[in-house]
Short mmCIF file of N, CA, C and O in Angstrom, two decimals:
data_model
loop_
_atom_site.label_atom_id
_atom_site.label_comp_id
_atom_site.label_asym_id
_atom_site.label_seq_id
_atom_site.Cartn_x
_atom_site.Cartn_y
_atom_site.Cartn_z
N MET A 1 0.62 12.02 -19.23
CA MET A 1 1.46 10.23 -18.49
C MET A 1 -0.15 9.69 -18.39
O MET A 1 -0.90 9.76 -18.23
N ALA A 2 0.21 8.54 -19.15
CA ALA A 2 -1.38 7.55 -19.59
C ALA A 2 -1.10 7.14 -18.29
O ALA A 2 -0.75 5.98 -17.86
N ALA A 3 -2.70 6.86 -18.41
CA ALA A 3 -3.32 6.25 -17.13
C ALA A 3 -2.72 4.49 -16.98
O ALA A 3 -2.79 4.19 -18.20
N GLU A 4 -2.03 4.52 -16.33
CA GLU A 4 -1.95 2.66 -16.09
C GLU A 4 -2.58 2.07 -14.81
O GLU A 4 -2.07 3.08 -13.14
N ASN A 5 -2.81 1.16 -14.95
CA ASN A 5 -3.78 0.12 -13.38
C ASN A 5 -3.46 -0.55 -13.95
O ASN A 5 -3.56 -1.09 -15.04
N VAL A 6 -2.86 -1.35 -12.89
CA VAL A 6 -2.83 -2.83 -12.50
C VAL A 6 -2.67 -3.42 -11.37
O VAL A 6 -2.89 -2.23 -10.28
N VAL A 7 -3.52 -4.71 -11.13
CA VAL A 7 -4.59 -4.75 -10.68
C VAL A 7 -3.96 -6.99 -9.59
O VAL A 7 -3.83 -7.26 -11.37
N ILE A 8 -3.34 -6.88 -9.17
CA ILE A 8 -2.81 -8.52 -8.74
C ILE A 8 -3.78 -8.58 -7.44
O ILE A 8 -4.59 -8.16 -6.77
N ALA A 9 -4.41 -10.52 -7.40
CA ALA A 9 -4.60 -10.33 -7.00
C ALA A 9 -3.95 -11.03 -5.93
O ALA A 9 -3.11 -11.19 -5.84
N VAL A 10 -4.16 -11.14 -4.81
CA VAL A 10 -4.12 -11.72 -2.86
C VAL A 10 -4.11 -12.35 -2.94
O VAL A 10 -5.48 -12.38 -2.07
N ARG A 11 -3.13 -14.12 -2.79
CA ARG A 11 -4.40 -14.63 -2.64
C ARG A 11 -3.71 -15.85 -1.18
O ARG A 11 -3.21 -16.36 -0.03
N VAL A 12 -1.99 -15.86 -1.80
CA VAL A 12 -0.60 -16.68 -1.31
C VAL A 12 -0.02 -15.89 -0.70
O VAL A 12 0.51 -14.62 -2.23
N SER A 13 0.94 -16.47 -0.71
CA SER A 13 2.23 -15.49 0.43
C SER A 13 2.51 -15.08 -1.27
O SER A 13 4.24 -13.12 -1.68
N GLY A 14 2.57 -15.87 -2.51
CA GLY A 14 3.78 -15.73 -3.80
C GLY A 14 3.05 -14.12 -4.70
O GLY A 14 3.73 -13.67 -4.91
N ASP A 15 1.77 -14.06 -4.07
CA ASP A 15 1.38 -12.58 -5.16
C ASP A 15 2.23 -11.64 -4.14
O ASP A 15 2.21 -9.97 -4.59
N ILE A 16 1.61 -11.38 -3.15
CA ILE A 16 2.55 -10.58 -2.66
C ILE A 16 4.68 -10.44 -3.17
O ILE A 16 4.27 -9.16 -3.67
N VAL A 17 4.74 -10.66 -3.88
CA VAL A 17 6.29 -10.85 -3.97
C VAL A 17 5.04 -10.16 -5.74
O VAL A 17 6.22 -9.34 -6.01
N THR A 18 4.74 -10.60 -6.44
CA THR A 18 4.23 -10.38 -7.40
C THR A 18 3.79 -8.86 -7.34
O THR A 18 4.13 -8.07 -8.59
N ALA A 19 3.54 -7.99 -6.71
CA ALA A 19 2.65 -7.10 -6.02
C ALA A 19 3.87 -5.87 -6.42
O ALA A 19 3.56 -5.26 -6.67
N ARG A 20 5.12 -6.68 -5.04
CA ARG A 20 6.18 -5.46 -5.22
C ARG A 20 6.17 -5.19 -6.40
O ARG A 20 7.41 -4.69 -6.73
N GLN A 21 6.33 -7.09 -6.72
CA GLN A 21 8.11 -5.78 -8.19
C GLN A 21 6.95 -5.96 -8.68
O GLN A 21 7.55 -4.44 -9.76
N ALA A 22 5.44 -5.15 -9.03
CA ALA A 22 4.69 -4.48 -10.17
C ALA A 22 5.28 -3.32 -9.34
O ALA A 22 5.78 -2.66 -10.36
N GLY A 23 5.08 -3.40 -8.61
CA GLY A 23 5.26 -2.51 -7.28
C GLY A 23 6.79 -0.71 -7.97
O GLY A 23 6.64 0.24 -8.38
N ARG A 24 7.95 -1.65 -8.08
CA ARG A 24 8.83 -1.54 -7.97
C ARG A 24 9.30 -1.18 -9.83
O ARG A 24 9.14 -0.46 -9.54
N GLU A 25 8.83 -1.88 -10.86
CA GLU A 25 8.83 -1.26 -12.33
C GLU A 25 8.33 -0.29 -12.38
O GLU A 25 8.23 0.23 -13.03
N LEU A 26 6.36 0.16 -11.86
CA LEU A 26 6.20 1.27 -12.16
C LEU A 26 7.23 2.78 -11.65
O LEU A 26 6.47 3.02 -12.77
N ALA A 27 7.36 2.06 -10.28
CA ALA A 27 7.94 3.23 -9.72
C ALA A 27 9.59 2.96 -11.35
O ALA A 27 9.27 5.07 -11.30
N ALA A 28 9.72 2.42 -10.95
CA ALA A 28 11.26 2.83 -12.15
C ALA A 28 10.37 3.46 -13.91
O ALA A 28 11.36 4.42 -13.72
N LYS A 29 9.50 2.95 -13.75
CA LYS A 29 9.22 3.37 -15.75
C LYS A 29 8.64 5.63 -15.20
O LYS A 29 8.40 6.05 -15.74
N LEU A 30 8.81 5.70 -13.98
CA LEU A 30 8.00 6.58 -13.44
C LEU A 30 9.62 8.34 -12.61
O LEU A 30 8.92 8.64 -12.71
N GLY A 31 10.51 7.25 -13.12
CA GLY A 31 11.68 7.69 -12.95
C GLY A 31 11.75 8.21 -10.62
O GLY A 31 12.74 9.00 -11.05
N PHE A 32 11.28 7.14 -10.61
CA PHE A 32 11.58 7.30 -8.81
C PHE A 32 13.17 7.18 -8.75
O PHE A 32 13.92 5.75 -9.04
N THR A 33 13.87 7.78 -7.90
CA THR A 33 15.10 7.00 -6.91
C THR A 33 15.23 5.27 -6.99
O THR A 33 13.92 5.33 -6.33
N LEU A 34 15.26 4.36 -6.88
CA LEU A 34 16.13 3.32 -6.68
C LEU A 34 16.39 2.93 -4.72
O LEU A 34 14.89 1.97 -4.95
N THR A 35 16.12 4.11 -4.43
CA THR A 35 15.80 4.45 -2.63
C THR A 35 13.85 4.58 -2.36
O THR A 35 13.14 4.15 -2.08
N ASP A 36 13.42 5.40 -4.24
CA ASP A 36 12.45 5.56 -3.54
C ASP A 36 11.35 3.93 -4.19
O ASP A 36 9.60 3.69 -3.76
N ARG A 37 12.36 3.11 -5.28
CA ARG A 37 11.68 1.80 -5.45
C ARG A 37 11.80 1.38 -3.96
O ARG A 37 9.91 0.80 -4.62
N THR A 38 13.13 1.00 -4.48
CA THR A 38 12.57 0.38 -2.43
C THR A 38 11.75 0.27 -1.36
O THR A 38 10.99 -1.02 -1.19
N MET A 39 10.75 1.78 -1.22
CA MET A 39 9.97 2.17 -0.36
C MET A 39 8.65 1.95 -0.65
O MET A 39 8.16 1.26 0.65
N ILE A 40 8.90 1.62 -1.62
CA ILE A 40 7.12 1.84 -2.20
C ILE A 40 7.02 -0.44 -2.28
O ILE A 40 6.16 -0.23 -1.97
N ALA A 41 8.53 -1.05 -2.94
CA ALA A 41 8.45 -1.81 -3.36
C ALA A 41 8.09 -2.55 -1.35
O ALA A 41 7.38 -3.81 -1.41
N THR A 42 8.97 -1.90 -0.08
CA THR A 42 8.45 -2.57 1.06
C THR A 42 7.70 -2.22 0.94
O THR A 42 6.58 -3.37 1.92
N ALA A 43 6.75 -1.12 0.92
CA ALA A 43 5.19 -0.54 1.79
C ALA A 43 4.98 -1.60 0.73
O ALA A 43 3.30 -2.06 1.56
N ILE A 44 4.99 -1.63 -0.15
CA ILE A 44 3.03 -2.88 -1.05
C ILE A 44 3.33 -4.08 -0.40
O ILE A 44 1.99 -4.72 0.39
N SER A 45 4.48 -4.42 -0.25
CA SER A 45 4.75 -5.85 0.58
C SER A 45 4.25 -5.93 2.18
O SER A 45 3.84 -7.27 2.66
N GLU A 46 4.56 -4.82 2.83
CA GLU A 46 3.79 -4.55 3.39
C GLU A 46 2.00 -4.55 3.86
O GLU A 46 1.28 -6.01 4.72
N ILE A 47 1.53 -3.26 3.72
CA ILE A 47 0.06 -4.67 3.39
C ILE A 47 -0.06 -5.19 2.13
O ILE A 47 -1.49 -6.00 2.96
N ALA A 48 0.52 -5.97 1.67
CA ALA A 48 -0.41 -7.18 0.81
C ALA A 48 -0.03 -7.85 1.90
O ALA A 48 -1.20 -9.93 1.39
N ARG A 49 0.99 -8.61 2.33
CA ARG A 49 0.78 -9.31 3.52
C ARG A 49 -0.22 -8.93 4.77
O ARG A 49 -1.22 -10.11 5.23
N ASN A 50 -0.38 -8.10 5.12
CA ASN A 50 -1.81 -7.54 6.38
C ASN A 50 -3.03 -8.77 5.87
O ASN A 50 -4.01 -9.28 5.53
N ILE A 51 -3.07 -8.49 3.45
CA ILE A 51 -4.31 -8.69 3.14
C ILE A 51 -3.87 -10.19 2.92
O ILE A 51 -5.17 -11.74 3.62
N THR A 52 -2.99 -10.34 3.84
CA THR A 52 -2.49 -12.90 3.42
C THR A 52 -2.27 -12.64 5.03
O THR A 52 -3.92 -14.19 4.85
N SER A 53 -2.26 -12.61 6.23
CA SER A 53 -2.38 -12.31 7.06
C SER A 53 -4.34 -12.78 7.76
O SER A 53 -5.06 -13.27 8.52
N TYR A 54 -4.84 -11.01 7.58
CA TYR A 54 -5.64 -10.79 8.31
C TYR A 54 -7.24 -10.81 7.17
O TYR A 54 -7.99 -11.90 7.59
N ALA A 55 -6.95 -11.48 6.42
CA ALA A 55 -8.36 -11.14 4.99
C ALA A 55 -8.15 -12.90 4.27
O ALA A 55 -9.46 -12.60 3.83
N GLY A 56 -6.99 -12.94 4.21
CA GLY A 56 -7.53 -14.43 2.98
C GLY A 56 -6.99 -13.69 2.50
O GLY A 56 -6.28 -14.09 1.19
N SER A 57 -7.82 -12.77 1.74
CA SER A 57 -7.69 -12.46 -0.07
C SER A 57 -8.49 -11.64 -0.06
O SER A 57 -9.53 -10.63 0.00
N GLY A 58 -7.46 -10.37 -1.66
CA GLY A 58 -7.82 -9.00 -1.42
C GLY A 58 -7.31 -8.89 -3.11
O GLY A 58 -6.38 -9.97 -4.10
N GLU A 59 -6.96 -7.40 -3.07
CA GLU A 59 -6.88 -7.27 -4.40
C GLU A 59 -5.17 -6.22 -3.90
O GLU A 59 -5.88 -4.72 -2.99
N ILE A 60 -4.13 -5.82 -4.40
CA ILE A 60 -3.83 -4.41 -4.07
C ILE A 60 -3.60 -3.70 -6.44
O ILE A 60 -3.55 -4.77 -7.15
N ARG A 61 -4.28 -2.19 -6.19
CA ARG A 61 -4.91 -1.62 -6.91
C ARG A 61 -3.05 -0.61 -7.01
O ARG A 61 -3.06 -0.11 -6.40
N LEU A 62 -2.13 -0.67 -8.69
CA LEU A 62 -1.33 0.54 -8.79
C LEU A 62 -1.44 1.38 -9.65
O LEU A 62 -2.90 0.54 -11.16
N SER A 63 -1.75 2.51 -9.38
CA SER A 63 -2.49 3.14 -10.07
C SER A 63 -1.65 4.70 -9.57
O SER A 63 -0.59 5.62 -9.49
N ILE A 64 -1.54 5.67 -11.09
CA ILE A 64 -0.92 6.72 -11.57
C ILE A 64 -2.77 8.28 -11.57
O ILE A 64 -3.39 7.85 -12.06
N ASP A 65 -2.48 9.09 -10.56
CA ASP A 65 -3.08 9.14 -10.39
C ASP A 65 -3.69 11.27 -10.15
O ASP A 65 -2.38 11.02 -8.85
N ASP A 66 -3.92 11.78 -9.36
CA ASP A 66 -3.74 13.48 -9.25
C ASP A 66 -3.86 12.61 -7.87
O ASP A 66 -4.82 12.62 -7.01
N ARG A 67 -3.03 13.88 -7.15
CA ARG A 67 -3.68 13.86 -5.15
C ARG A 67 -2.96 15.46 -5.11
O ARG A 67 -2.30 15.14 -4.97
N GLU A 68 -3.61 16.06 -4.36
CA GLU A 68 -3.58 16.68 -3.74
C GLU A 68 -2.72 18.44 -4.91
O GLU A 68 -1.48 18.68 -4.01
N GLY A 69 -2.73 17.86 -6.07
CA GLY A 69 -2.46 18.89 -7.28
C GLY A 69 -1.06 18.54 -7.71
O GLY A 69 -0.97 18.98 -8.76
N ARG A 70 -1.20 16.97 -8.06
CA ARG A 70 0.15 16.38 -8.24
C ARG A 70 -0.07 15.37 -8.73
O ARG A 70 -0.75 14.09 -8.41
N GLN A 71 0.50 15.12 -9.44
CA GLN A 71 1.01 12.87 -9.91
C GLN A 71 1.68 12.68 -9.12
O GLN A 71 2.44 12.77 -8.22
N ALA A 72 0.93 10.97 -8.81
CA ALA A 72 1.39 10.62 -7.38
C ALA A 72 1.15 8.92 -8.02
O ALA A 72 0.33 8.59 -8.73
N LEU A 73 2.09 7.66 -8.12
CA LEU A 73 1.73 6.12 -7.27
C LEU A 73 0.60 6.42 -6.67
O LEU A 73 1.61 6.39 -6.01
N ILE A 74 -0.29 5.72 -7.32
CA ILE A 74 -0.74 4.83 -5.88
C ILE A 74 -1.32 3.60 -5.78
O ILE A 74 -0.72 2.91 -6.67
N VAL A 75 -0.74 3.31 -4.40
CA VAL A 75 -1.66 1.99 -4.49
C VAL A 75 -2.11 1.86 -3.47
O VAL A 75 -2.49 2.55 -2.33
N GLN A 76 -3.50 1.10 -4.01
CA GLN A 76 -4.67 0.95 -3.22
C GLN A 76 -4.24 -1.53 -3.11
O GLN A 76 -4.58 -1.83 -3.80
N ALA A 77 -4.76 -0.71 -1.40
CA ALA A 77 -4.96 -2.20 -1.10
C ALA A 77 -6.58 -2.77 -0.64
O ALA A 77 -6.72 -2.30 0.40
N GLU A 78 -7.38 -3.33 -0.65
CA GLU A 78 -8.66 -3.54 -0.78
C GLU A 78 -8.89 -4.73 -0.88
O GLU A 78 -8.71 -5.81 -0.64
N ASP A 79 -9.47 -5.01 1.21
CA ASP A 79 -9.99 -6.44 1.30
C ASP A 79 -11.48 -6.72 1.83
O ASP A 79 -11.91 -5.78 2.54
N GLN A 80 -12.34 -7.93 2.22
CA GLN A 80 -13.66 -8.38 2.11
C GLN A 80 -13.24 -8.75 3.62
O GLN A 80 -14.42 -9.64 4.06
N GLY A 81 -12.42 -8.15 4.31
CA GLY A 81 -11.71 -8.76 5.41
C GLY A 81 -12.69 -8.93 7.16
O GLY A 81 -13.53 -8.21 6.82
N PRO A 82 -12.45 -9.26 8.39
CA PRO A 82 -13.39 -8.68 9.30
C PRO A 82 -12.73 -6.89 8.94
O PRO A 82 -13.54 -6.66 10.58
N GLY A 83 -11.85 -6.73 7.95
CA GLY A 83 -12.18 -5.17 8.78
C GLY A 83 -10.86 -5.11 10.03
O GLY A 83 -10.58 -5.64 11.43
N ILE A 84 -10.40 -3.06 10.83
CA ILE A 84 -9.84 -2.42 11.07
C ILE A 84 -10.94 -2.38 12.54
O ILE A 84 -11.45 -1.28 12.26
N HIS A 85 -11.12 -2.46 13.72
CA HIS A 85 -12.22 -2.10 14.99
C HIS A 85 -11.53 -0.53 14.82
O HIS A 85 -11.68 -0.47 15.57
N ASP A 86 -9.60 -0.34 15.30
CA ASP A 86 -9.41 0.50 16.52
C ASP A 86 -8.48 0.81 14.91
O ASP A 86 -7.43 0.60 14.63
N ILE A 87 -8.42 2.78 14.35
CA ILE A 87 -7.75 2.58 12.89
C ILE A 87 -6.67 3.12 13.57
O ILE A 87 -5.47 2.70 13.70
N PRO A 88 -6.72 4.71 14.68
CA PRO A 88 -5.74 4.40 15.04
C PRO A 88 -5.35 4.27 16.53
O PRO A 88 -3.50 3.98 15.44
N ARG A 89 -5.66 3.10 16.59
CA ARG A 89 -4.54 2.53 17.26
C ARG A 89 -3.77 1.04 16.62
O ARG A 89 -2.57 0.73 16.62
N ALA A 90 -4.45 0.57 15.60
CA ALA A 90 -3.23 -0.09 13.99
C ALA A 90 -2.69 1.32 13.57
O ALA A 90 -1.09 0.80 12.41
N LEU A 91 -2.21 2.01 13.26
CA LEU A 91 -1.08 2.99 13.20
C LEU A 91 -0.27 3.16 13.66
O LEU A 91 -0.13 4.10 13.22
N GLU A 92 -0.40 2.28 14.92
CA GLU A 92 0.69 2.92 16.26
C GLU A 92 1.82 2.07 16.22
O GLU A 92 1.57 1.00 15.47
N ASP A 93 3.08 2.05 15.83
CA ASP A 93 4.21 1.12 16.21
C ASP A 93 3.57 0.65 16.62
O ASP A 93 4.09 0.14 18.28
N GLY A 94 4.03 -0.24 17.24
CA GLY A 94 3.98 -2.17 18.19
C GLY A 94 3.23 -3.10 18.31
O GLY A 94 2.59 -3.93 18.71
N TYR A 95 1.69 -2.75 17.52
CA TYR A 95 0.16 -3.18 17.59
C TYR A 95 0.23 -4.00 17.07
O TYR A 95 0.38 -4.06 15.57
N SER A 96 -0.46 -4.79 17.12
CA SER A 96 -0.74 -5.66 16.46
C SER A 96 -1.53 -6.90 17.16
O SER A 96 -1.90 -7.30 17.87
N THR A 97 -2.66 -7.42 15.88
CA THR A 97 -4.10 -7.97 16.38
C THR A 97 -3.92 -9.84 15.77
O THR A 97 -4.83 -10.96 16.30
N GLY A 98 -3.02 -9.94 15.79
CA GLY A 98 -2.10 -11.03 14.81
C GLY A 98 -0.75 -11.24 15.34
O GLY A 98 -0.54 -10.35 16.68
N ARG A 99 0.45 -12.30 14.50
CA ARG A 99 1.83 -11.98 15.06
C ARG A 99 2.41 -11.26 15.17
O ARG A 99 3.52 -11.85 15.82
N GLY A 100 2.23 -10.66 14.02
CA GLY A 100 3.08 -10.36 14.00
C GLY A 100 3.51 -8.89 14.73
O GLY A 100 3.52 -8.77 15.68
N LEU A 101 4.80 -7.55 13.68
CA LEU A 101 4.82 -7.08 15.24
C LEU A 101 4.78 -5.69 15.44
O LEU A 101 4.66 -4.84 15.92
N GLY A 102 3.93 -5.16 14.02
CA GLY A 102 3.08 -4.10 14.77
C GLY A 102 3.12 -3.32 13.34
O GLY A 102 3.39 -2.57 13.86
N LEU A 103 4.21 -3.44 11.78
CA LEU A 103 5.28 -2.09 11.53
C LEU A 103 4.02 -2.08 10.48
O LEU A 103 4.46 -1.88 10.16
N GLY A 104 2.77 -3.55 10.27
CA GLY A 104 2.25 -3.29 8.98
C GLY A 104 2.40 -1.88 8.20
O GLY A 104 3.08 -1.18 7.84
N LEU A 105 1.54 -1.52 8.74
CA LEU A 105 1.01 0.18 7.76
C LEU A 105 1.33 0.30 9.10
O LEU A 105 2.18 2.03 8.19
N PRO A 106 1.75 0.98 10.68
CA PRO A 106 2.72 2.34 10.68
C PRO A 106 4.44 3.09 9.43
O PRO A 106 4.67 3.88 9.28
N GLY A 107 4.74 1.36 9.99
CA GLY A 107 6.21 1.08 8.56
C GLY A 107 5.59 1.82 6.88
O GLY A 107 5.57 1.99 6.66
N ALA A 108 4.67 1.22 6.60
CA ALA A 108 4.32 1.30 5.04
C ALA A 108 4.17 3.04 4.83
O ALA A 108 4.51 3.73 4.04
N ARG A 109 3.54 3.68 6.63
CA ARG A 109 2.90 5.41 6.70
C ARG A 109 4.42 5.68 6.13
O ARG A 109 3.95 7.47 6.05
N ARG A 110 5.13 4.97 6.95
CA ARG A 110 7.01 6.02 7.26
C ARG A 110 7.88 6.22 5.51
O ARG A 110 7.68 6.80 5.30
N LEU A 111 7.15 5.20 4.59
CA LEU A 111 8.10 4.96 3.25
C LEU A 111 6.85 6.12 2.29
O LEU A 111 7.96 5.93 1.86
N MET A 112 5.87 6.00 2.40
CA MET A 112 4.63 6.97 1.40
C MET A 112 4.86 8.13 1.56
O MET A 112 4.72 8.19 3.27
N ASP A 113 4.92 9.08 0.70
CA ASP A 113 4.00 10.26 1.04
C ASP A 113 3.04 10.28 1.86
O ASP A 113 2.62 10.84 2.97
N ARG A 114 1.47 9.10 1.11
CA ARG A 114 0.44 10.27 2.03
C ARG A 114 0.25 7.93 2.60
O ARG A 114 -0.28 7.14 1.87
N LEU A 115 -0.59 7.85 3.11
CA LEU A 115 -1.61 6.58 3.61
C LEU A 115 -2.69 6.72 4.62
O LEU A 115 -2.77 7.10 5.28
N THR A 116 -3.62 6.39 3.80
CA THR A 116 -5.30 7.25 4.48
C THR A 116 -6.05 5.14 4.54
O THR A 116 -5.42 4.15 3.83
N VAL A 117 -6.88 4.60 6.25
CA VAL A 117 -7.58 3.79 6.10
C VAL A 117 -8.94 3.66 6.36
O VAL A 117 -9.36 4.68 6.40
N ASP A 118 -9.47 2.96 5.12
CA ASP A 118 -11.06 3.22 5.33
C ASP A 118 -11.45 1.79 5.39
O ASP A 118 -11.29 0.73 4.65
N SER A 119 -12.00 1.57 6.81
CA SER A 119 -11.60 -0.04 7.38
C SER A 119 -13.44 -0.12 8.64
O SER A 119 -13.02 0.74 9.03
N SER A 120 -13.93 -0.78 8.12
CA SER A 120 -14.97 -0.50 9.78
C SER A 120 -15.34 -2.63 10.25
O SER A 120 -15.47 -3.16 9.14
N PRO A 121 -15.66 -2.73 11.34
CA PRO A 121 -15.89 -3.75 11.61
C PRO A 121 -16.52 -5.12 10.09
O PRO A 121 -18.05 -4.08 11.08
N GLY A 122 -16.13 -5.70 10.23
CA GLY A 122 -17.04 -6.78 8.83
C GLY A 122 -16.98 -6.34 7.49
O GLY A 122 -18.32 -7.05 6.81
N GLN A 123 -16.21 -5.30 7.65
CA GLN A 123 -16.81 -4.78 6.19
C GLN A 123 -15.16 -4.71 5.45
O GLN A 123 -15.73 -4.15 4.31
N GLY A 124 -14.90 -4.94 5.81
CA GLY A 124 -13.40 -5.38 4.99
C GLY A 124 -12.46 -4.10 4.52
O GLY A 124 -12.22 -2.85 5.70
N THR A 125 -11.58 -3.34 4.68
CA THR A 125 -10.42 -2.95 4.66
C THR A 125 -9.63 -2.34 3.01
O THR A 125 -9.60 -3.19 2.21
N LEU A 126 -9.89 -1.36 2.89
CA LEU A 126 -9.53 -0.40 2.19
C LEU A 126 -8.01 0.55 2.49
O LEU A 126 -7.99 1.32 2.84
N VAL A 127 -6.81 0.19 2.31
CA VAL A 127 -5.48 1.42 3.05
C VAL A 127 -5.27 2.51 1.30
O VAL A 127 -5.00 0.96 0.21
N GLU A 128 -5.10 3.08 1.45
CA GLU A 128 -4.58 4.12 -0.03
C GLU A 128 -3.30 4.60 0.46
O GLU A 128 -3.19 4.67 1.43
N MET A 129 -2.05 4.36 0.03
CA MET A 129 -1.15 4.69 -0.44
C MET A 129 -0.52 5.34 -1.61
O MET A 129 -1.25 5.10 -2.27
N TRP A 130 0.43 6.81 -0.89
CA TRP A 130 0.84 7.02 -2.15
C TRP A 130 2.04 7.82 -2.03
O TRP A 130 2.58 8.46 -1.22
N LYS A 131 3.44 7.97 -3.54
CA LYS A 131 4.54 8.44 -3.39
C LYS A 131 4.15 9.98 -4.07
O LYS A 131 3.54 9.35 -5.53
N TRP A 132 4.52 11.06 -4.51
CA TRP A 132 4.99 12.08 -5.60
C TRP A 132 5.27 11.44 -6.65
O TRP A 132 6.63 10.96 -6.58
N VAL A 133 5.24 11.91 -7.71
CA VAL A 133 6.10 11.00 -8.91
C VAL A 133 6.80 12.50 -8.70
O VAL A 133 6.67 13.79 -8.93
N PRO A 134 8.25 11.72 -9.04
CA PRO A 134 9.54 12.91 -9.26
C PRO A 134 8.67 14.02 -10.20
O PRO A 134 8.52 14.01 -11.83
N GLY A 135 9.29 15.24 -9.47
CA GLY A 135 9.38 15.58 -10.62
C GLY A 135 10.42 16.35 -11.83
O GLY A 135 11.10 14.45 -11.50
N GLY A 136 9.13 16.23 -13.07
CA GLY A 136 10.37 16.43 -14.29
C GLY A 136 9.91 14.19 -15.36
O GLY A 136 10.73 14.10 -15.80
N ALA A 137 9.41 13.92 -14.71
CA ALA A 137 9.30 12.33 -14.86
C ALA A 137 8.45 12.23 -16.16
O ALA A 137 7.65 13.56 -16.12
#
């Protein structure tokens, strides 16, 4: 599988739609089911919305790479925002430091096969999540 890297700058709400569509298109090329494509697109929306809500701007990177010995569609969301002070708490349903419902990170984690968060106060945030590429793709 050729490495495909797509980078979408996220600054305004319309960029969330662009990132979501790019993720859906890449997932379709990789042979994901319609249900999986929808879950991937929704997870991208959630983490891209976190960028516009909390950091102001950042980027979403889509790629195909090896994770734990298997091919995966990888989504990275990175920003230089205020960072997340309490990552375990941010991954709990209902916890939000803003006006949201607190479903962004925990929701994205449920939709994808894995989700990791690397963040510290004042240093921005990197969220990486992935979904295994279906067998035979």
